[in-house]
Coordinates of C-alpha atoms in Angstrom, one line a residue:
Chain A
K111 CA 10.6 4.6 -17.2
A112 CA 8.7 7.3 -15.4
G113 CA 7.0 6.4 -12.2
V114 CA 3.5 6.9 -11.0
T115 CA 2.7 10.6 -10.8
Q116 CA 0.1 12.1 -8.6
T117 CA -1.1 15.7 -8.7
P118 CA -1.4 17.8 -6.7
R119 CA 1.0 16.9 -3.9
Y120 CA -0.8 18.9 -1.3
L121 CA -4.4 20.3 -1.0
I122 CA -6.3 22.2 1.6
K123 CA -10.0 22.2 1.2
T124 CA -13.0 23.4 3.3
R125 CA -15.6 21.1 4.8
G126 CA -18.4 20.6 2.3
Q127 CA -16.3 21.2 -0.8
Q128 CA -15.4 18.6 -3.4
V129 CA -11.9 17.7 -4.6
T130 CA -10.4 15.9 -7.6
L131 CA -7.1 14.1 -7.4
S132 CA -5.2 12.9 -10.5
C133 CA -2.9 9.9 -11.1
S134 CA -0.8 9.1 -14.1
P135 CA 0.3 5.4 -14.1
I136 CA 3.4 3.9 -15.5
S137 CA 3.3 3.7 -19.3
G138 CA 1.7 0.5 -20.3
H139 CA 0.0 -0.2 -17.0
R140 CA -3.8 -0.6 -17.3
S141 CA -4.7 -1.0 -13.7
V142 CA -4.9 1.9 -11.3
S143 CA -5.8 1.5 -7.6
W144 CA -6.5 4.1 -5.0
Y145 CA -5.7 3.9 -1.3
Q146 CA -6.4 6.2 1.7
Q147 CA -3.7 6.3 4.4
T148 CA -4.4 7.7 7.8
P149 CA -2.6 7.3 11.1
G150 CA -5.5 5.6 12.7
Q151 CA -6.7 3.2 10.0
G152 CA -3.5 2.8 8.0
L153 CA -3.7 2.0 4.3
Q154 CA -7.2 1.2 3.1
F155 CA -8.3 0.2 -0.4
L156 CA -10.7 2.6 -2.1
F157 CA -11.1 1.2 -5.6
E158 CA -9.4 -0.2 -8.7
Y159 CA -9.9 0.7 -12.3
F160 CA -8.8 -1.5 -15.2
S161 CA -9.3 -0.5 -18.8
E162 CA -11.7 2.4 -17.9
T163 CA -13.9 0.1 -15.8
Q164 CA -14.1 -0.1 -12.0
R165 CA -13.1 -3.6 -11.3
N166 CA -12.9 -3.6 -7.5
K167 CA -14.3 -1.4 -4.8
G168 CA -13.5 -1.1 -1.1
N169 CA -15.8 -0.2 1.8
F170 CA -16.1 3.6 1.4
P171 CA -19.2 5.8 1.1
G172 CA -20.5 6.9 -2.3
R173 CA -18.9 10.3 -1.8
F174 CA -15.7 8.7 -3.0
S175 CA -15.7 8.0 -6.7
G176 CA -13.3 7.6 -9.5
R177 CA -12.8 7.2 -13.2
Q178 CA -10.2 6.1 -15.7
F179 CA -9.5 7.5 -19.1
S180 CA -8.5 5.7 -22.3
N181 CA -4.9 6.6 -21.6
S182 CA -5.2 4.8 -18.2
R183 CA -4.9 8.1 -16.3
S184 CA -7.2 8.1 -13.3
E185 CA -9.0 10.7 -11.2
M186 CA -10.5 10.3 -7.8
N187 CA -13.3 12.6 -6.6
V188 CA -14.5 13.2 -3.1
S189 CA -17.6 15.2 -2.7
T190 CA -19.0 16.9 0.4
L191 CA -15.7 16.8 2.2
E192 CA -15.6 15.9 5.9
L193 CA -12.8 16.6 8.4
G194 CA -12.2 12.8 8.5
D195 CA -11.3 12.7 4.9
S196 CA -8.0 14.4 5.7
A197 CA -5.5 11.8 4.7
L198 CA -2.7 10.8 2.3
Y199 CA -4.3 9.4 -0.9
L200 CA -2.0 7.0 -2.7
C201 CA -2.4 5.8 -6.3
A202 CA -0.8 2.5 -7.5
S203 CA -0.5 1.2 -11.0
S204 CA 0.1 -2.3 -12.2
S205 CA -0.1 -4.3 -15.4
G206 CA -3.5 -5.5 -14.3
S207 CA -2.8 -9.2 -13.9
L208 CA -4.0 -10.5 -10.7
N209 CA -1.8 -9.7 -7.7
T210 CA 1.2 -8.4 -9.7
E211 CA 3.4 -5.8 -8.2
A212 CA 1.8 -2.5 -7.5
F213 CA 3.9 0.7 -8.1
F214 CA 2.9 3.5 -5.9
G215 CA 2.9 7.3 -6.4
Q216 CA 4.1 9.8 -3.8
G217 CA 0.6 10.5 -2.8
T218 CA -1.6 13.6 -2.4
R219 CA -1.9 15.0 1.1
L220 CA -5.4 16.3 1.5
T221 CA -6.3 18.5 4.5
V222 CA -9.9 19.3 5.2
V223 CA -10.5 22.3 7.4
Chain B
A236 CA -13.4 -10.3 5.2
Q237 CA -9.6 -10.5 5.1
R238 CA -7.4 -8.9 7.7
V239 CA -3.6 -8.4 8.2
T240 CA -2.1 -7.9 11.6
Q241 CA 1.3 -6.6 12.3
P242 CA 1.6 -6.7 16.1
E243 CA 4.6 -4.4 16.5
K244 CA 4.2 -0.7 15.7
L245 CA 7.9 -0.1 16.4
L246 CA 10.8 -2.5 16.4
S247 CA 14.3 -1.4 17.4
V248 CA 17.4 -3.6 17.0
F249 CA 21.1 -3.1 16.9
K250 CA 23.1 -3.3 13.7
G251 CA 24.2 -6.9 13.1
A252 CA 21.4 -8.4 15.1
P253 CA 18.7 -10.6 13.6
V254 CA 15.4 -9.0 12.6
E255 CA 11.9 -10.6 12.5
L256 CA 8.9 -8.5 11.6
K257 CA 5.7 -10.4 12.3
C258 CA 2.7 -10.6 10.1
N259 CA -0.4 -12.7 10.5
Y260 CA -3.3 -12.8 8.2
S261 CA -6.9 -13.9 8.2
Y262 CA -8.4 -15.1 4.9
S263 CA -10.5 -18.1 4.0
G264 CA -9.2 -18.5 0.5
S265 CA -5.8 -18.9 -1.1
P266 CA -3.7 -15.9 -0.1
E267 CA -1.1 -13.9 -2.0
L268 CA 1.3 -12.2 0.5
F269 CA 3.6 -9.3 0.0
W270 CA 6.0 -7.1 2.0
Y271 CA 6.1 -3.5 1.0
V272 CA 8.7 -1.0 2.4
Q273 CA 8.8 2.7 2.7
Y274 CA 12.2 4.3 3.3
S275 CA 12.4 7.9 4.6
R276 CA 11.1 10.4 2.0
Q277 CA 10.6 7.6 -0.6
R278 CA 7.4 6.1 -2.0
L279 CA 6.0 2.7 -1.0
Q280 CA 7.7 -0.1 -2.9
L281 CA 7.5 -3.8 -3.1
L282 CA 10.2 -5.7 -1.1
L283 CA 9.2 -9.2 -1.8
R284 CA 6.2 -11.5 -2.5
H285 CA 5.8 -15.1 -1.2
I286 CA 5.2 -16.6 -4.6
S287 CA 8.6 -15.5 -5.8
R288 CA 10.4 -17.3 -2.9
E289 CA 13.4 -15.0 -3.3
S290 CA 15.6 -13.1 -1.0
I291 CA 15.7 -9.3 -1.4
K292 CA 18.3 -7.2 0.4
G293 CA 18.9 -10.2 2.6
F294 CA 15.3 -10.4 3.6
T295 CA 13.2 -13.6 3.3
A296 CA 9.7 -14.4 4.2
D297 CA 8.0 -17.8 4.4
L298 CA 4.3 -18.3 4.1
N299 CA 3.0 -20.6 6.9
K300 CA -0.6 -21.5 6.0
G301 CA -1.0 -23.5 9.2
E302 CA -0.1 -20.5 11.4
T303 CA -1.5 -18.0 8.8
S304 CA 1.8 -16.0 9.1
F305 CA 4.2 -14.4 6.7
H306 CA 7.0 -13.1 9.0
L307 CA 9.8 -11.1 7.4
K308 CA 13.3 -12.1 8.5
K309 CA 16.9 -11.0 8.1
P310 CA 19.8 -12.6 9.9
F311 CA 22.0 -9.5 10.2
A312 CA 20.4 -6.1 10.3
Q313 CA 22.0 -3.1 8.5
E314 CA 21.4 0.6 9.2
E315 CA 19.9 1.1 5.8
D316 CA 17.1 -1.3 6.7
S317 CA 15.5 1.4 8.8
A318 CA 12.1 2.0 7.3
M319 CA 8.4 1.3 7.6
Y320 CA 7.4 -2.2 6.6
Y321 CA 3.9 -3.2 5.5
C322 CA 2.6 -6.7 5.1
A323 CA -0.1 -6.9 2.5
L324 CA -2.6 -9.6 1.4
G325 CA -4.0 -10.0 -2.1
T326 CA -6.7 -12.5 -2.9
L327 CA -6.3 -14.8 -5.8
G328 CA -9.2 -14.6 -8.1
G329 CA -9.3 -10.9 -8.0
G330 CA -11.1 -10.4 -4.7
A331 CA -13.0 -7.2 -4.3
D332 CA -10.8 -5.7 -1.6
G333 CA -7.6 -5.0 -3.5
L334 CA -4.6 -5.3 -1.3
T335 CA -5.3 -5.4 2.4
F336 CA -2.4 -3.8 4.3
G337 CA -1.3 -4.2 7.9
K338 CA -0.8 -1.0 9.8
G339 CA 3.0 -1.3 9.4
T340 CA 6.0 -1.8 11.6
H341 CA 8.6 1.0 12.0
L342 CA 12.0 -0.7 12.0
I343 CA 14.8 1.2 13.5
I344 CA 18.4 -0.2 13.3
Q345 CA 20.6 1.3 15.9
P346 CA 24.4 1.6 15.2

């Protein structure tokens, strides 16, 4: 079974630009969650999508948004990038039942300059 | 809001020695606790969850609701245990915060 795939693996963007990250979950998984990982704050929950609907949301500004498609693939968008958005963005998929195991992707390393 | 605290950023022990990675949580409801591990150059993966009450790779963790702790233990450390370990809290009932992670403990097993 293929694992969670995130593209691209690395991105360099300029302050003020926007960026879209992609996540393909494990086949059959309907839940996709996104996390931001930084050295200072660690892993922080961004949001979760289940069957194309945002089910949960963390404490991030509205510049961070996402969506999920009918095939469960998910995208995350960050608009008006700030230097502080530089981080590793991790995607995790699960079956969607409450608190089942989350399978993580390798992450997308975003650098904002 | 829930919180997970891992007090040790770095823990170094010798091979064969016992290991205990500490995790304390703060949550008013009924918690679901996990340990995730990240080996060098690998992705984050589930090590164990409290509801399973199982031992994985010799590791065990007991949920102590009185002390709000979920420490990870192994009686005899092996070199391949060197990794980053993250304690995570999920909220039964589908809380709005997803998984809340601690900041992680870097475990180094010295030969």
